[in-house]
Coordinates of C-alpha atoms in Angstrom, one line a residue:
M17 CA -3.6 14.6 38.1
Q18 CA -6.4 11.8 37.5
L19 CA -7.4 11.5 33.8
P20 CA -10.5 9.4 32.7
Q21 CA -9.4 6.4 31.9
D22 CA -12.0 5.3 29.4
K23 CA -12.0 6.5 25.6
P24 CA -15.2 8.9 25.3
Q25 CA -18.2 7.4 23.6
K26 CA -19.2 8.6 20.0
K27 CA -22.1 7.3 19.2
D28 CA -24.5 9.8 21.0
I29 CA -22.3 12.5 19.1
P30 CA -24.0 13.9 15.8
V31 CA -22.5 13.9 12.5
I32 CA -22.9 16.8 10.2
E33 CA -23.9 15.1 6.8
E34 CA -24.4 16.2 3.2
E35 CA -28.5 17.0 3.7
D36 CA -27.0 19.2 6.7
F37 CA -24.7 20.9 4.2
E38 CA -27.3 20.9 1.4
D39 CA -29.8 22.6 3.8
R40 CA -26.8 25.4 4.4
H41 CA -26.9 25.9 1.0
N42 CA -30.6 26.2 0.5
A43 CA -30.7 28.5 3.2
A44 CA -27.9 30.7 1.9
R45 CA -29.9 31.3 -1.5
R46 CA -33.1 32.3 0.5
V47 CA -31.2 34.9 2.1
M48 CA -29.0 36.0 -0.9
A49 CA -32.1 36.3 -2.9
A50 CA -34.0 38.5 -0.3
N51 CA -30.8 40.7 -0.1
G52 CA -30.1 40.9 -4.1
I53 CA -26.8 38.8 -3.9
D54 CA -26.3 36.5 -6.9
L55 CA -23.4 34.5 -5.8
L56 CA -21.0 34.1 -2.7
I57 CA -16.9 33.6 -3.0
L58 CA -15.8 32.0 0.0
S59 CA -11.7 31.4 0.6
G60 CA -9.5 30.5 3.4
S61 CA -12.2 31.3 6.2
V62 CA -14.2 29.1 8.7
N63 CA -17.4 30.2 6.3
L64 CA -15.5 28.1 3.4
Y65 CA -15.7 25.2 5.9
Y66 CA -19.6 25.5 7.0
F67 CA -20.7 25.4 3.5
S68 CA -18.1 22.6 2.4
G69 CA -16.8 20.8 5.1
I70 CA -13.2 21.6 3.9
E71 CA -10.2 23.4 5.8
V72 CA -7.9 25.2 3.7
P73 CA -6.4 28.3 4.8
A74 CA -5.4 31.0 2.4
K75 CA -2.2 31.0 1.1
D76 CA -0.4 31.9 -2.2
R77 CA -2.7 29.6 -4.3
L78 CA -6.2 30.1 -4.7
F79 CA -8.8 27.6 -3.5
A80 CA -12.3 28.9 -3.5
M81 CA -15.7 28.1 -3.3
F82 CA -18.3 29.6 -5.6
L83 CA -22.0 29.1 -4.4
P84 CA -24.4 31.1 -6.9
K85 CA -27.9 32.0 -5.9
E86 CA -29.6 29.4 -8.7
G87 CA -27.3 26.4 -9.9
D88 CA -24.6 24.1 -8.5
P89 CA -21.7 25.2 -6.6
F90 CA -18.2 24.9 -7.6
F91 CA -14.3 25.0 -6.4
I92 CA -11.3 26.0 -8.2
C93 CA -8.6 24.3 -7.3
P94 CA -4.6 24.2 -7.7
G95 CA -4.6 20.9 -10.5
F96 CA -1.9 19.1 -8.0
E97 CA -4.0 19.6 -4.8
K98 CA -7.2 17.9 -6.5
A99 CA -6.6 14.4 -5.2
S100 CA -6.1 15.4 -1.4
V101 CA -9.1 17.9 -1.6
L102 CA -11.3 15.2 -2.6
E103 CA -10.1 13.1 0.4
K104 CA -11.0 16.1 2.7
I105 CA -14.2 17.7 1.2
K106 CA -17.6 16.7 2.7
Y107 CA -20.1 18.6 0.2
G108 CA -19.8 19.9 -3.3
S109 CA -17.0 17.6 -4.5
G110 CA -18.6 16.7 -7.8
N111 CA -17.8 20.3 -9.6
I112 CA -13.8 21.1 -9.0
R113 CA -12.2 23.3 -11.4
T114 CA -8.6 23.0 -11.1
W115 CA -5.7 25.6 -12.6
E116 CA -2.3 24.7 -13.5
E117 CA 0.8 26.6 -11.9
Y118 CA 1.1 28.7 -15.5
E119 CA -2.7 29.7 -15.5
D120 CA -4.1 32.4 -13.5
P121 CA -6.7 31.1 -11.5
F122 CA -8.6 34.8 -10.9
A123 CA -8.9 35.0 -14.6
L124 CA -10.0 31.1 -14.7
S125 CA -12.9 32.0 -12.3
A126 CA -14.0 35.1 -13.9
S127 CA -14.4 33.0 -17.3
I128 CA -16.4 30.6 -15.7
L129 CA -18.3 33.2 -13.8
R130 CA -19.0 35.1 -17.5
S131 CA -20.1 31.9 -18.8
R132 CA -22.9 31.6 -16.3
N133 CA -23.9 35.1 -16.8
L134 CA -22.6 36.0 -13.4
G135 CA -19.4 38.1 -14.4
N136 CA -21.6 41.6 -14.0
K137 CA -23.8 40.5 -10.8
T138 CA -23.6 41.2 -7.6
I139 CA -21.0 39.2 -5.6
G140 CA -21.0 38.6 -1.9
I141 CA -17.3 38.7 -0.7
D142 CA -16.2 36.4 2.1
E143 CA -14.9 38.4 5.2
G144 CA -12.1 35.6 5.9
M145 CA -10.7 36.4 2.4
P146 CA -7.1 37.9 2.2
F147 CA -7.7 41.4 0.3
W148 CA -5.0 40.7 -2.5
Y149 CA -7.7 37.8 -3.2
F150 CA -10.6 40.4 -3.4
S151 CA -8.4 42.8 -5.2
R152 CA -7.7 40.1 -8.0
F153 CA -11.0 39.0 -8.0
K154 CA -12.2 42.7 -8.4
K155 CA -9.6 43.3 -11.1
S156 CA -10.8 40.1 -13.1
L157 CA -14.3 41.2 -12.9
P158 CA -14.4 44.6 -13.4
Y159 CA -18.2 44.9 -14.0
A160 CA -19.1 43.1 -10.8
N161 CA -20.9 44.6 -8.0
F162 CA -19.2 43.6 -4.9
T163 CA -20.9 43.3 -1.4
D164 CA -19.9 42.4 1.8
A165 CA -20.9 38.3 2.4
N166 CA -21.5 38.8 6.1
Q167 CA -25.1 39.7 5.9
I168 CA -25.2 35.8 4.3
T169 CA -22.7 33.8 6.2
N170 CA -23.3 36.0 9.7
K171 CA -26.9 35.3 10.0
L172 CA -26.9 31.9 8.9
R173 CA -23.9 30.5 11.1
S174 CA -25.3 32.5 14.4
I175 CA -28.9 30.3 14.5
K176 CA -27.4 26.8 14.7
S177 CA -29.1 23.8 14.0
G178 CA -30.2 21.0 16.3
K179 CA -26.7 19.2 15.4
E180 CA -24.5 22.2 16.0
I181 CA -26.3 22.5 19.4
A182 CA -25.7 19.2 20.5
L183 CA -21.8 19.3 19.6
I184 CA -21.3 22.7 21.7
R185 CA -23.1 21.2 24.4
R186 CA -21.1 18.1 24.6
A187 CA -17.8 20.2 24.0
S188 CA -19.2 22.7 26.8
E189 CA -19.3 19.7 29.3
I190 CA -16.2 18.3 28.5
S191 CA -14.8 21.6 29.4
L192 CA -16.7 21.6 32.7
Q193 CA -15.4 18.3 33.5
V194 CA -11.6 19.2 33.1
H195 CA -12.1 22.3 35.1
K196 CA -13.3 19.6 37.7
I197 CA -10.1 17.6 37.3
A198 CA -7.5 20.6 37.2
F199 CA -8.8 22.2 40.4
S200 CA -8.4 18.8 42.2
S201 CA -4.8 18.2 40.6
L202 CA -3.6 21.9 42.6
F203 CA -0.6 21.8 44.5
E204 CA 1.4 24.9 46.0
G205 CA 4.5 25.3 44.0
M206 CA 2.8 24.5 40.7
T207 CA 3.7 26.6 37.8
E208 CA 1.0 27.8 35.2
H209 CA 2.6 25.4 32.6
D210 CA 1.8 22.7 34.9
I211 CA -1.8 23.7 35.1
N212 CA -2.1 24.6 31.0
R213 CA -0.7 20.9 30.3
I214 CA -3.5 19.3 32.2
Y215 CA -6.0 21.6 30.4
H216 CA -5.0 20.1 27.2
E217 CA -4.5 16.6 27.8
A218 CA -7.7 16.5 30.0
H219 CA -9.9 17.8 27.1
E220 CA -8.1 15.7 24.8
K221 CA -8.6 12.8 26.6
L222 CA -12.1 13.3 26.9
G223 CA -12.4 13.4 23.2
A224 CA -11.8 17.4 22.6
S225 CA -9.5 18.8 19.8
N226 CA -8.2 22.2 19.2
V227 CA -7.9 22.9 22.7
W228 CA -6.7 26.2 24.2
G229 CA -6.3 27.9 27.1
G230 CA -5.4 27.1 30.9
A231 CA -5.2 29.5 34.0
S232 CA -3.4 32.4 35.1
F233 CA -2.4 32.7 38.9
G234 CA -2.4 35.7 41.1
P235 CA -1.5 39.1 39.4
A236 CA -1.7 37.5 36.0
S237 CA -5.5 36.9 36.3
S238 CA -5.9 40.9 36.2
F239 CA -4.8 40.4 32.3
V240 CA -8.0 39.6 30.3
H241 CA -6.1 36.8 28.3
G242 CA -3.0 36.5 30.7
T243 CA 0.3 37.9 30.4
Q244 CA 4.2 37.2 29.3
Q245 CA 5.0 36.9 33.2
T246 CA 4.8 33.4 35.0
F247 CA 3.8 33.1 38.6
V248 CA 4.0 30.0 40.8
L249 CA 0.8 28.8 43.0
R250 CA 1.0 29.8 46.6
E251 CA -1.6 30.0 49.5
G252 CA -4.3 32.8 48.8
M253 CA -3.5 33.2 45.0
V254 CA -6.7 33.9 42.8
I255 CA -6.7 30.9 39.7
L256 CA -8.7 32.4 36.9
A257 CA -9.2 29.5 34.3
D258 CA -10.4 30.1 30.7
S259 CA -10.2 27.3 28.5
G260 CA -12.0 25.1 25.8
G261 CA -12.0 22.7 22.9
A262 CA -13.7 21.1 20.0
V263 CA -15.8 18.5 19.4
D264 CA -16.6 18.0 15.5
H265 CA -15.1 21.5 15.3
Y266 CA -17.7 23.1 17.5
T267 CA -16.1 25.1 20.7
S268 CA -16.7 25.8 24.2
D269 CA -15.7 28.6 26.4
I270 CA -15.7 28.4 29.9
S271 CA -14.2 30.1 32.5
R272 CA -14.2 29.7 36.6
T273 CA -12.4 31.4 38.9
I274 CA -11.4 30.2 42.5
T275 CA -8.3 31.0 45.1
F276 CA -5.7 28.8 46.4
G277 CA -6.9 28.0 50.1
S278 CA -9.2 30.7 51.5
P279 CA -9.7 34.0 49.6
P280 CA -8.9 37.3 50.9
E281 CA -12.4 39.3 51.5
K282 CA -11.8 41.8 48.6
V283 CA -11.7 38.7 46.1
R284 CA -14.7 37.0 47.9
A285 CA -16.6 40.6 47.6
A286 CA -15.6 40.8 43.8
W287 CA -16.3 37.1 43.2
E288 CA -20.0 37.7 44.5
V289 CA -20.1 40.8 42.5
A290 CA -19.3 38.7 39.2
R291 CA -21.4 35.7 40.1
K292 CA -24.4 38.5 40.3
A293 CA -23.4 40.1 36.9
Q294 CA -23.5 36.6 35.4
L295 CA -27.0 35.9 36.8
A296 CA -28.3 39.2 35.6
G297 CA -27.0 38.3 32.2
I298 CA -28.9 35.0 32.2
E299 CA -32.0 36.6 33.7
A300 CA -32.1 39.2 30.6
I301 CA -31.2 36.6 27.8
R302 CA -34.4 35.7 25.5
P303 CA -35.6 36.2 22.2
G304 CA -35.8 39.9 20.9
V305 CA -33.9 41.2 23.7
T306 CA -30.8 43.0 21.9
C307 CA -27.3 41.9 22.0
E308 CA -26.4 45.0 24.0
S309 CA -29.0 44.6 26.4
V310 CA -27.5 42.0 28.0
D311 CA -23.9 44.0 28.4
L312 CA -25.8 46.3 30.1
A313 CA -27.6 44.1 32.7
I314 CA -24.2 42.8 33.6
R315 CA -22.8 46.4 33.8
K316 CA -25.4 47.7 36.1
V317 CA -24.8 44.8 38.6
I318 CA -21.3 45.8 38.7
E319 CA -21.8 49.6 39.3
D320 CA -24.7 49.3 41.5
S321 CA -22.1 47.6 43.5
G322 CA -20.1 50.6 43.7
W323 CA -17.5 49.8 40.8
L324 CA -18.0 52.5 38.3
P325 CA -17.4 53.2 35.8
S326 CA -18.0 49.7 35.0
Y327 CA -15.7 49.9 31.9
K328 CA -12.8 50.4 34.5
Y329 CA -13.5 47.0 36.0
L330 CA -15.0 45.2 33.0
R331 CA -12.7 46.2 30.3
H332 CA -14.2 44.1 27.6
R333 CA -17.6 43.3 26.2
A334 CA -19.8 40.8 28.1
G335 CA -19.8 38.3 25.7
H336 CA -19.7 36.8 22.1
G337 CA -21.7 34.1 19.9
I338 CA -20.0 30.5 19.9
G339 CA -19.6 27.7 17.4
L340 CA -17.1 27.1 14.7
E341 CA -15.1 29.8 16.4
V342 CA -14.5 30.7 20.0
H343 CA -15.7 34.7 19.1
E344 CA -18.0 34.7 16.6
P345 CA -21.3 37.0 16.0
P346 CA -23.5 38.0 17.8
Y347 CA -21.3 40.0 20.2
L348 CA -22.9 41.3 23.3
V349 CA -21.7 44.6 23.5
E350 CA -23.0 48.1 24.4
G351 CA -24.2 49.5 20.6
N352 CA -25.2 46.0 19.1
K353 CA -29.1 46.5 18.8
T354 CA -29.2 42.7 17.0
P355 CA -31.9 41.2 18.7
L356 CA -31.3 37.6 20.0
E357 CA -33.4 34.8 18.3
E358 CA -34.0 31.4 19.5
N359 CA -31.0 28.9 18.8
M360 CA -28.5 31.5 18.9
V361 CA -25.6 30.2 21.5
V362 CA -23.5 32.7 23.4
S363 CA -20.7 32.8 25.8
F364 CA -20.5 35.7 28.2
D365 CA -19.2 36.8 31.5
G366 CA -19.5 38.0 34.9
A367 CA -15.9 39.6 35.5
I368 CA -14.3 42.2 37.3
Y369 CA -10.4 42.9 37.1
F370 CA -8.2 45.0 39.3
E371 CA -5.3 46.0 37.4
G372 CA -1.8 44.6 38.8
E373 CA -4.0 42.3 41.5
F374 CA -6.2 39.8 40.4
G375 CA -9.3 39.0 38.5
I376 CA -12.4 37.4 38.5
R377 CA -14.2 35.8 35.3
L378 CA -17.5 33.0 35.4
E379 CA -18.3 32.2 32.1
D380 CA -20.6 29.8 30.6
N381 CA -22.1 28.8 27.2
I382 CA -25.8 29.0 26.7
R383 CA -28.5 28.6 24.3
V384 CA -31.5 30.9 23.5
T385 CA -34.7 29.5 24.0
E386 CA -38.6 29.8 23.1
D387 CA -38.5 31.9 26.4
G388 CA -35.5 31.9 27.9
C389 CA -32.1 30.0 27.9
E390 CA -30.3 26.8 28.4
I391 CA -27.2 26.8 30.6
F392 CA -25.1 23.9 29.0
G393 CA -23.9 21.5 31.4
D394 CA -26.1 22.8 34.6
Q395 CA -23.0 23.8 36.4
L396 CA -23.0 27.4 37.5
A397 CA -20.9 28.6 39.9
T398 CA -22.6 29.0 43.0
S399 CA -19.6 30.1 45.3
I400 CA -15.9 30.7 45.3
E401 CA -15.5 27.3 47.0
T402 CA -17.9 25.6 44.5
P403 CA -17.2 27.1 41.2
L404 CA -18.9 24.2 39.1
G405 CA -22.4 24.0 41.2

């Protein structure tokens, strides 16, 4: 394995700054007003990070952000955690209310909301919040009308800002480079553990964090997300590589499929269909097209090639949004009539699986543009021998 020797340059990587969080709050308030929501409660989720820049998992002690339609946001925080929170939070640190171990943080939250005339209003609840949090809020605020905050959070997070797009693009470029490094490091007798280590080390060397994924060999590639079985690389085996890493929390998700040595004819034929399916999805991408249309365009290629029904061979949705999470809205799946919008960023596959034999997946990260799409990294697979353009 030959990893790059120089540390990645960071001077051209955009930074999510205070004004970006302020823009997110103002955008949320506009959507809240349009949907009759007076307050958002965010806790234990990626949405909390999106609006504040702090990651605090949901545990036994409540940490929450309250974003009203009018007025400043505030936080509820365990008293002994305040100093560490102030070190980590990127926006909104001017209004943190603490609670002590002998106090009920949900009752305290309700008291603060009532003092702001929000105790009997419509409150949007973060989908990432544990149910018992919601249950305690509901008990403490019996006159409030609770609703799903997804109509706010999903809408805002699915349309990326210029900085978010740049971060995902950089993460994608890194992952493409890592695929190249990994494929140049193959040897007979290699284990999946060996190649997975390459994926993790190379991503980190190039400046990515939160690295996930790796590669599956032979029959393991027929499992969409791998298997507990382990295989050693031999001549003619399929290698399905699916990996990503994050740049300032914004991640990539890129898949490539090759063979070690010459591909069997069935593998080559399936690979070509997968490539045509991915190209059909790319051709379908543009503003106004529904999410399901992309999924159906990909499936049509598979079925027109004689492999039907398509769900026997492509057993999962064709794609998904990508950003702070590897999988996030919008989801490119039959039945989802959400229209695509400019600056949505999605990842989708041309994929085919033959259970117990092998699987093919070609996946890239793509931005919806004014009249089509931008393919991050611009290295679409062109043949099974040239998986990176």
